[in-house]
XYZ file of C-alpha atoms in Angstrom:
417
model
C -29.033 -17.413 12.739
C -25.449 -18.583 12.175
C -26.709 -22.087 11.434
C -28.878 -20.644 8.656
C -25.905 -18.732 7.266
C -23.885 -21.950 7.085
C -26.714 -23.730 5.288
C -26.889 -20.927 2.730
C -23.195 -21.260 1.969
C -23.365 -25.040 1.675
C -26.381 -24.830 -0.627
C -24.623 -22.290 -2.846
C -21.510 -24.438 -3.042
C -23.561 -27.508 -3.908
C -25.315 -25.659 -6.727
C -22.001 -24.463 -8.096
C -20.641 -28.011 -8.138
C -23.746 -29.296 -9.942
C -23.172 -26.820 -12.780
C -19.506 -27.761 -13.270
C -19.166 -28.668 -16.942
C -15.417 -29.244 -17.202
C -13.972 -30.989 -20.220
C -13.324 -34.659 -19.406
C -9.586 -34.275 -20.037
C -9.471 -31.580 -17.385
C -11.423 -33.698 -14.889
C -9.089 -36.646 -15.457
C -5.979 -34.476 -15.138
C -6.934 -33.027 -11.762
C -8.753 -36.016 -10.281
C -5.735 -37.383 -8.333
C -5.280 -34.001 -6.664
C -8.823 -32.611 -6.512
C -9.805 -30.527 -3.511
C -13.212 -31.449 -2.073
C -15.201 -28.346 -1.171
C -17.945 -30.434 0.455
C -15.351 -32.382 2.443
C -13.758 -29.146 3.613
C -17.084 -27.748 4.792
C -18.062 -30.948 6.589
C -14.711 -31.089 8.394
C -14.266 -27.424 9.258
C -17.612 -25.692 9.519
C -18.976 -27.788 12.431
C -15.525 -28.037 14.031
C -15.115 -24.275 14.361
C -18.483 -23.651 15.979
C -18.491 -26.789 18.154
C -15.041 -25.935 19.462
C -16.203 -22.424 20.311
C -19.306 -23.707 22.042
C -17.332 -26.213 24.117
C -14.366 -23.989 24.900
C -16.235 -20.680 25.026
C -16.535 -20.254 28.810
C -13.045 -21.636 29.414
C -11.575 -19.410 26.673
C -13.284 -16.372 28.178
C -11.838 -17.080 31.628
C -8.358 -17.905 30.333
C -8.250 -15.303 27.566
C -4.808 -13.635 27.409
C -4.392 -9.869 27.566
C -4.299 -8.000 24.216
C -0.510 -7.667 24.435
C -0.174 -11.398 25.035
C -2.486 -12.134 22.098
C -0.331 -10.015 19.776
C 2.827 -11.738 21.037
C 1.229 -15.159 20.521
C 0.270 -14.258 16.955
C 3.756 -12.939 16.182
C 5.261 -16.120 17.621
C 3.004 -18.252 15.396
C 4.162 -16.478 12.246
C 7.826 -16.534 13.344
C 7.555 -20.312 13.709
C 6.122 -20.475 10.192
C 9.040 -18.462 8.847
C 11.457 -20.886 10.495
C 9.606 -23.870 8.971
C 9.981 -22.285 5.536
C 13.718 -21.796 6.134
C 14.059 -25.456 7.162
C 12.260 -26.584 4.013
C 14.714 -24.572 1.898
C 17.674 -26.087 3.778
C 16.321 -29.597 3.264
C 15.909 -29.029 -0.472
C 19.526 -27.823 -0.690
C 20.893 -30.742 1.334
C 18.848 -33.376 -0.477
C 19.764 -31.993 -3.904
C 23.485 -32.288 -3.229
C 25.873 -35.035 -4.213
C 25.893 -38.463 -2.567
C 24.843 -38.036 1.070
C 27.497 -38.221 3.768
C 27.047 -39.151 7.397
C 27.137 -35.455 8.270
C 24.437 -34.432 5.762
C 22.263 -37.349 6.877
C 22.590 -36.167 10.481
C 21.714 -32.582 9.478
C 18.671 -33.739 7.512
C 17.431 -35.822 10.449
C 17.869 -32.919 12.890
C 16.090 -30.482 10.590
C 13.186 -32.879 10.139
C 12.857 -33.301 13.908
C 12.937 -29.543 14.421
C 10.331 -29.057 11.681
C 8.065 -31.647 13.295
C 8.361 -29.964 16.709
C 7.666 -26.524 15.236
C 4.676 -27.842 13.293
C 3.222 -29.416 16.437
C 3.648 -26.129 18.304
C 1.973 -24.173 15.506
C -0.916 -26.629 15.372
C -1.487 -26.154 19.097
C -1.421 -22.363 18.715
C -3.548 -22.217 15.555
C -7.094 -22.161 17.092
C -6.293 -19.258 19.419
C -4.396 -17.379 16.688
C -7.319 -17.799 14.276
C -9.718 -16.389 16.861
C -7.408 -13.445 17.579
C -7.124 -12.547 13.891
C -10.866 -12.998 13.348
C -11.595 -10.671 16.270
C -9.140 -8.041 14.998
C -10.790 -8.016 11.564
C -14.355 -8.174 12.953
C -13.723 -5.313 15.413
C -12.215 -3.257 12.586
C -15.236 -3.929 10.375
C -17.615 -2.881 13.144
C -15.672 0.327 13.620
C -15.861 0.973 9.867
C -19.656 0.701 9.952
C -20.426 -2.930 9.111
C -22.185 -3.799 12.360
C -25.636 -5.370 11.969
C -27.925 -6.340 14.852
C -26.270 -9.771 14.835
C -22.744 -8.299 14.696
C -20.653 -8.382 11.544
C -22.487 -10.304 8.839
C -21.319 -12.758 7.687
C -19.342 -13.474 10.861
C -15.584 -13.375 10.260
C -14.542 -17.021 10.242
C -11.261 -18.316 8.831
C -8.906 -21.286 8.920
C -5.150 -20.866 8.664
C -3.970 -23.775 6.570
C -2.521 -24.632 3.193
C -4.578 -22.805 0.577
C -5.650 -24.897 -2.437
C -4.037 -24.565 -5.815
C -6.299 -23.771 -8.765
C -6.258 -24.886 -12.389
C -6.860 -21.893 -14.631
C -7.778 -22.401 -18.280
C -7.921 -19.953 -21.166
C -8.520 -20.357 -24.896
C -5.206 -20.097 -26.725
C -6.524 -17.562 -29.262
C -7.672 -15.056 -26.601
C -7.308 -14.380 -22.912
C -10.407 -15.472 -21.025
C -10.497 -16.958 -17.537
C -12.152 -20.359 -17.142
C -12.007 -22.164 -13.805
C -10.699 -25.696 -14.158
C -11.037 -26.741 -10.516
C -9.472 -26.551 -7.071
C -6.684 -28.925 -6.100
C -4.632 -29.768 -3.050
C -2.289 -27.212 -1.534
C 1.440 -27.458 -2.052
C 1.582 -29.338 -5.346
C 5.185 -29.636 -6.495
C 6.298 -28.375 -9.892
C 6.415 -31.862 -11.405
C 2.734 -32.447 -10.586
C 1.781 -29.005 -11.878
C 3.568 -29.547 -15.149
C 2.030 -32.991 -15.616
C -1.461 -31.541 -15.182
C -0.780 -28.611 -17.506
C 0.845 -30.787 -20.172
C -2.030 -33.255 -20.170
C -4.651 -30.539 -20.478
C -2.778 -28.701 -23.222
C -2.082 -31.910 -25.149
C -5.643 -33.224 -25.032
C -7.552 -29.928 -25.378
C -7.205 -26.525 -27.037
C -6.819 -24.782 -23.687
C -3.868 -22.917 -22.266
C -3.421 -24.149 -18.683
C -1.797 -22.954 -15.483
C -1.770 -24.470 -11.985
C -1.519 -21.443 -9.690
C -1.226 -20.877 -5.965
C -3.927 -19.049 -4.038
C -3.498 -16.934 -0.937
C -6.999 -17.788 0.189
C -10.421 -19.040 -0.876
C -13.761 -17.506 0.143
C -15.398 -20.697 1.381
C -16.919 -20.627 4.855
C -14.861 -20.615 6.960
C -12.503 -18.956 4.499
C -9.183 -20.618 3.816
C -6.132 -18.415 4.341
C -2.621 -19.620 3.626
C -0.498 -20.039 6.747
C 2.653 -19.899 4.598
C 2.826 -16.113 4.930
C 3.328 -13.239 7.347
C 0.913 -11.508 9.711
C 0.165 -8.425 7.598
C -0.635 -10.438 4.490
C -2.713 -12.964 6.453
C -4.912 -10.172 7.826
C -5.298 -8.679 4.341
C -6.355 -12.046 2.912
C -8.827 -12.706 5.760
C -10.383 -9.311 5.023
C -10.259 -9.884 1.248
C -12.119 -13.189 1.530
C -14.652 -11.672 3.947
C -15.408 -8.972 1.355
C -16.137 -11.724 -1.199
C -18.470 -13.392 1.299
C -20.193 -10.067 2.020
C -20.562 -9.331 -1.716
C -22.074 -12.796 -2.296
C -25.315 -11.462 -0.812
C -25.310 -8.462 -3.183
C -25.626 -7.905 -6.948
C -21.894 -7.552 -7.694
C -20.828 -10.695 -5.835
C -23.628 -12.855 -7.245
C -22.433 -12.005 -10.766
C -18.781 -12.906 -10.128
C -18.681 -15.656 -12.781
C -20.836 -13.962 -15.438
C -17.970 -12.268 -17.304
C -14.267 -11.516 -17.131
C -14.985 -7.848 -16.378
C -17.232 -8.781 -13.458
C -14.573 -11.124 -12.072
C -11.987 -8.346 -12.367
C -14.346 -5.842 -10.754
C -15.064 -8.187 -7.825
C -11.397 -9.015 -7.272
C -10.239 -5.397 -7.522
C -12.866 -4.190 -5.046
C -11.941 -7.016 -2.637
C -8.212 -6.324 -3.037
C -8.498 -2.595 -2.319
C -10.845 -3.096 0.628
C -8.944 -6.113 1.961
C -5.624 -4.288 2.118
C -7.181 -1.282 3.844
C -9.075 -3.421 6.386
C -6.033 -5.628 6.961
C -3.784 -2.648 7.678
C -6.264 -1.231 10.181
C -6.696 -4.656 11.825
C -2.945 -5.041 12.227
C -2.661 -1.633 13.897
C -5.547 -2.580 16.198
C -3.938 -5.907 17.076
C -0.561 -4.317 17.796
C -2.064 -1.378 19.697
C -0.675 1.190 17.261
C -2.539 4.302 16.174
C -3.204 3.905 12.430
C -1.656 6.561 10.163
C -3.944 9.140 8.613
C -3.696 8.589 4.870
C -5.564 10.420 2.138
C -5.366 7.331 -0.040
C -5.127 4.318 2.301
C -4.891 1.731 -0.454
C -1.346 0.475 -1.019
C -1.093 -1.468 -4.293
C 1.066 -4.603 -4.374
C 4.419 -3.963 -5.997
C 5.028 -7.273 -7.701
C 1.760 -8.965 -8.517
C 2.479 -11.889 -6.200
C 6.175 -12.252 -7.048
C 9.202 -10.892 -5.274
C 12.679 -9.940 -6.371
C 15.693 -9.436 -4.119
C 17.159 -6.546 -6.128
C 16.356 -2.874 -6.360
C 12.683 -2.599 -7.441
C 13.356 0.756 -9.135
C 15.706 -0.881 -11.630
C 12.968 -3.133 -13.045
C 9.330 -2.047 -12.771
C 7.437 -5.341 -12.595
C 3.980 -3.874 -13.074
C 4.972 -1.678 -16.012
C 6.855 -4.507 -17.719
C 4.009 -6.974 -17.161
C 1.487 -4.472 -18.480
C 3.588 -3.902 -21.622
C 3.841 -7.674 -22.070
C 0.079 -8.126 -21.777
C -0.609 -5.344 -24.283
C 1.734 -6.903 -26.858
C 0.245 -10.370 -26.303
C -3.252 -8.983 -26.879
C -2.052 -7.399 -30.142
C -0.526 -10.647 -31.396
C -3.605 -12.692 -30.479
C -5.915 -10.148 -32.108
C -3.864 -10.550 -35.299
C -4.328 -14.331 -35.126
C -0.650 -15.033 -34.374
C -1.101 -17.524 -31.524
C 2.308 -19.170 -31.968
C 4.008 -15.778 -32.089
C 2.243 -14.696 -28.892
C 3.313 -17.864 -27.097
C 6.937 -17.515 -28.248
C 6.915 -13.881 -27.124
C 5.527 -14.797 -23.678
C 8.248 -17.402 -23.164
C 10.937 -14.895 -24.144
C 9.486 -12.346 -21.741
C 9.245 -14.966 -18.972
C 12.981 -15.549 -19.250
C 13.593 -11.814 -18.838
C 11.412 -11.708 -15.708
C 13.278 -14.683 -14.254
C 16.643 -13.049 -15.027
C 15.444 -9.953 -13.164
C 14.642 -12.003 -10.067
C 10.935 -12.766 -10.569
C 10.580 -16.584 -10.548
C 7.644 -16.981 -12.937
C 7.373 -20.685 -13.757
C 4.993 -20.287 -16.681
C 3.777 -17.238 -18.612
C 0.904 -17.999 -20.961
C -2.687 -17.042 -21.745
C -3.920 -18.741 -18.560
C -1.411 -16.746 -16.487
C -2.856 -13.492 -17.785
C -6.402 -14.801 -17.395
C -5.683 -15.470 -13.699
C -3.533 -12.502 -12.686
C -5.384 -10.119 -14.984
C -8.443 -10.495 -12.742
C -6.506 -8.407 -10.206
C -6.378 -5.105 -12.046
C -3.563 -3.739 -9.868
C -0.896 -6.275 -10.960
C -0.142 -5.037 -14.489
C -1.384 -8.325 -15.963
C -4.734 -6.763 -16.895
C -3.134 -4.768 -19.713
C -5.201 -1.763 -20.783
C -8.189 -2.590 -18.562
C -9.487 0.632 -17.037
C -11.350 -1.154 -14.256
C -8.454 -0.866 -11.809
C -8.140 2.900 -12.166
C -11.904 3.363 -12.065
C -12.207 1.355 -8.838
C -9.329 3.316 -7.326
C -11.049 6.542 -8.366
C -14.268 5.334 -6.755
C -12.374 4.693 -3.514
C -10.710 8.114 -3.638
C -14.090 9.808 -4.000
C -15.794 7.733 -1.295
C -15.801 9.404 2.143
C -15.460 6.003 3.849
C -14.605 2.412 3.076
C -18.172 1.391 3.983
C -19.630 3.767 1.400
C -17.096 2.568 -1.196
C -18.138 -1.056 -0.693
C -21.864 -0.349 -0.529
C -21.669 1.627 -3.769
C -19.612 -1.015 -5.582
C -21.818 -3.830 -4.288
C -24.779 -2.578 -6.329
C -22.960 -2.638 -9.682
C -24.147 -5.313 -12.105
C -21.470 -4.720 -14.735
C -18.323 -2.753 -15.543
C -20.482 -0.205 -17.382
C -22.191 0.646 -14.068
C -18.800 1.515 -12.585
C -17.837 3.626 -15.604
C -21.179 5.460 -15.565
C -20.945 6.128 -11.833
C -17.395 7.540 -12.063
C -18.382 9.695 -15.057
C -21.616 10.888 -13.449
C -19.904 11.842 -10.218
C -16.919 13.534 -11.831
C -15.981 16.468 -9.576
């Protein structure tokens, strides 16, 4: 059965790649960095299941206790945090004046430590992946997603660098167009070269953005994060995979509203599932919340200061609304000048936004809880649907049958208490 599931995913991915009609300038810009979906599947899909088949009996006999599993997972993410700190130290040391013998010694020691930590993490990764998959799968079963084969699709993920994505939008309006997946961890120079080439040779607005995960199979989840977020992303990507077999998921690319609806449903469900999975993993009784969804505070950015002083979501929403007004009036240059001025304000307030343009809003606006969606009512309607649903399973099963944003609006209106 699982073999058939894998074939379905590979066939769907192949069909998507066949219908990829990117402008040639875009293809040329990303070609040195392009992420191969087929290559990923060929490397990772067999590896995961073969490794489980070979190590299954041994893993069962040597499986650590739940407390040990949680400690192992926490250790894995602590190592990742230390690697990030080392990378920041190396950037600071290497950006200094002419190197001295002391700085050269420090750089060499940090590189050795980073290599040792990376080797340790790589050795831990397979067991940590299985622990997180089990925590999410057990949570899903408890929530009512158990089929006769277990959770379908099976929860399967790989902790690794998540690809970057090129997002395109027409300059005269905000509309998300996928430009292609690229390698993880592209530096700013590479990103700006790609964006500049696309914007010079086409009429598109372009942005190379990070992703926290991609709903391939197994899903890709960034390992450059913390435990809570990793669990939320694993659950988020599983929801996309689950929706792929249903009307809402199959229509993901048909319109901007359908993309936003898919992403908002997956975000709300993913955070709720991830929170429950973390409590399960850590052996903590989950809190009883009337509204379990906790919206992100910064739309993917973080500021060290007091968040009350500067409301990121409100300010981003106001920015999006004004940009829409300027574009509707045909003032493209004015909208772009306004976005750059606003970007500088966000940066001054501690939110390191590298580029704020039409493509930025096309990407982040698909997540209706970030403020970047402007006056879109989809976010509030999805939240209202969740509030009225007696369970997460019913929320997802209801949303999965929608074929457009009008279905959501009609349902909320029809079921108005």
